[in-house]
């Protein structure tokens, strides 16, 4: 694949942003209030930690990557990069970097900082969250102050998506950090549009970076992030106009939120992901694919979509692929392998796998012992996930499986997922992107799993690997031929349907809810300049650059 994004196009893309918020008439000033049901926040500005283990503003406002790629429409926007080119054999990627950029401490940024960042995470693999150095990347070097070259040992064209988003850090700061994973970085130096002003576990504020490279942006003076205990509290604050934006599920948002003040209460929930019931395949009985499939057949996913999301979303495709990609990547014949809601069939499959029931109706394992109560992990106060967990619990009780809904605050929730100490967990797909490759890569690639329970699994939370999937992922990476890539995806999808390493529950949307009583310029279906990203996500920066006082 040979691909060019020229400087002219790059400047045009910046221009889209520059005009997206009515730049000439925008009113400056104001502090944007973000509220989220996080419980507490962590005082850590380290961009090399997984999301949730650092301050929410870290990736959204302080650090920048080379490009932003919108997951919902594939649109690319330059940040610290301005153009890129693949060589004819796809073994060299040349990126031109932005000139005139300063770090927030006043020192100049250059391509050397980019090369340093990538070589730094090579030296410290735990900081390589996207495992870019395990994807055939051989070396990263500069040819001048504004050009960085990525050289590969084997073609891996989809890696660009991950390379583009790696946070670039200043060499003059991080070259003095010997252990990046223990570095709390409480005075972060970045190139982003905001800098840290204050922090408490319940509230943090970032203020405009006067040295930001995008002329005239941001319009707003500051952003305050507030962490509260539940979705319900968030909704009350939004209804009272005490907050401007959140990324929170509201039950029946059209009635519970928008209808209360249609002039200013707005929501935009674009579908971009899948809600998944993760099954810990490193544990019994989830290490048995027949048990996993029986669980899938026992679940009424239609009821989950209707009761948890009031029909706003539909049950997920059994492959986990989002609806906008299914028709492009999945042969209709694969539908025959898909599981359906069939409790009687689930019982039959369990019986074939050696499971039995006692006189009380409790499920007994092949060893004749009653299964212990299985925990369903959800975030505390996450009402949509809790509703789905309640339906799952009822569905599994019908086939003799006892469950306990395990609500945990964010920090312990994500730690349980990553350390593999859970039984079942409701969460979102850990990989999203313009094709199904990105979902399957993050969910099933061995480098994202943990060798044993307790080891950190960055994204392969089910801890499921399969040689045929690993081979298909590699096959996809080697080619830019769409038909060959489709064959690779169908191989993986067939294994997912057959072995059910996870259970896709419902479609997942972004949950952007905003209040126009004070600010305007929000992303929407009519102006999707980002993907409705959460305020701690990389794409949120475009929202923070566009919103302005009314």
PDB file of C-alpha atoms in Angstrom, residues 68-75 77 247 268-273 508-512 523-525 527-534 538-543:
ATOM      1  CA  UNK A  68      -6.080  11.525  15.428  1.00  0.00           C
ATOM      2  CA  UNK A  69      -8.096   8.863  13.556  1.00  0.00           C
ATOM      3  CA  UNK A  70     -11.855   9.042  14.042  1.00  0.00           C
ATOM      4  CA  UNK A  71     -13.060   5.512  14.766  1.00  0.00           C
ATOM      5  CA  UNK A  72     -16.579   6.178  13.555  1.00  0.00           C
ATOM      6  CA  UNK A  73     -15.721   7.441  10.073  1.00  0.00           C
ATOM      7  CA  UNK A  74     -11.992   6.833   9.557  1.00  0.00           C
ATOM      8  CA  UNK A  75     -11.209  10.522   9.134  1.00  0.00           C
ATOM      9  CA  UNK A  77      -6.536  14.688  11.469  1.00  0.00           C
ATOM     10  CA  UNK A 247     -20.004  10.692  28.835  1.00  0.00           C
ATOM     11  CA  UNK A 268     -25.296  12.238  20.584  1.00  0.00           C
ATOM     12  CA  UNK A 269     -24.727   8.481  20.865  1.00  0.00           C
ATOM     13  CA  UNK A 270     -23.025   7.174  17.694  1.00  0.00           C
ATOM     14  CA  UNK A 271     -22.527   3.356  17.566  1.00  0.00           C
ATOM     15  CA  UNK A 272     -18.846   2.533  17.592  1.00  0.00           C
ATOM     16  CA  UNK A 273     -18.338  -0.521  19.758  1.00  0.00           C
ATOM     17  CA  UNK A 508     -22.356   0.101  22.303  1.00  0.00           C
ATOM     18  CA  UNK A 509     -22.539   3.741  21.519  1.00  0.00           C
ATOM     19  CA  UNK A 510     -20.538   6.626  22.705  1.00  0.00           C
ATOM     20  CA  UNK A 511     -22.570   8.414  25.381  1.00  0.00           C
ATOM     21  CA  UNK A 512     -21.949  12.084  24.789  1.00  0.00           C
ATOM     22  CA  UNK A 523     -19.951  17.501  17.984  1.00  0.00           C
ATOM     23  CA  UNK A 524     -23.142  16.005  16.587  1.00  0.00           C
ATOM     24  CA  UNK A 525     -24.524  13.834  13.805  1.00  0.00           C
ATOM     25  CA  UNK A 527     -21.063  17.965  12.570  1.00  0.00           C
ATOM     26  CA  UNK A 528     -19.171  14.767  13.528  1.00  0.00           C
ATOM     27  CA  UNK A 529     -15.753  16.352  13.908  1.00  0.00           C
ATOM     28  CA  UNK A 530     -14.968  13.671  16.463  1.00  0.00           C
ATOM     29  CA  UNK A 531     -16.645  10.375  17.307  1.00  0.00           C
ATOM     30  CA  UNK A 532     -18.525  11.533  20.385  1.00  0.00           C
ATOM     31  CA  UNK A 533     -15.450  10.507  22.375  1.00  0.00           C
ATOM     32  CA  UNK A 534     -15.400  10.505  26.201  1.00  0.00           C
ATOM     33  CA  UNK A 538      -7.857  11.204  22.794  1.00  0.00           C
ATOM     34  CA  UNK A 539     -10.602  12.466  20.482  1.00  0.00           C
ATOM     35  CA  UNK A 540     -12.054  14.722  23.162  1.00  0.00           C
ATOM     36  CA  UNK A 541      -9.413  17.303  22.355  1.00  0.00           C
ATOM     37  CA  UNK A 542     -11.326  18.350  19.226  1.00  0.00           C
ATOM     38  CA  UNK A 543     -14.399  19.027  21.341  1.00  0.00           C
TER      39      UNK A 543
END
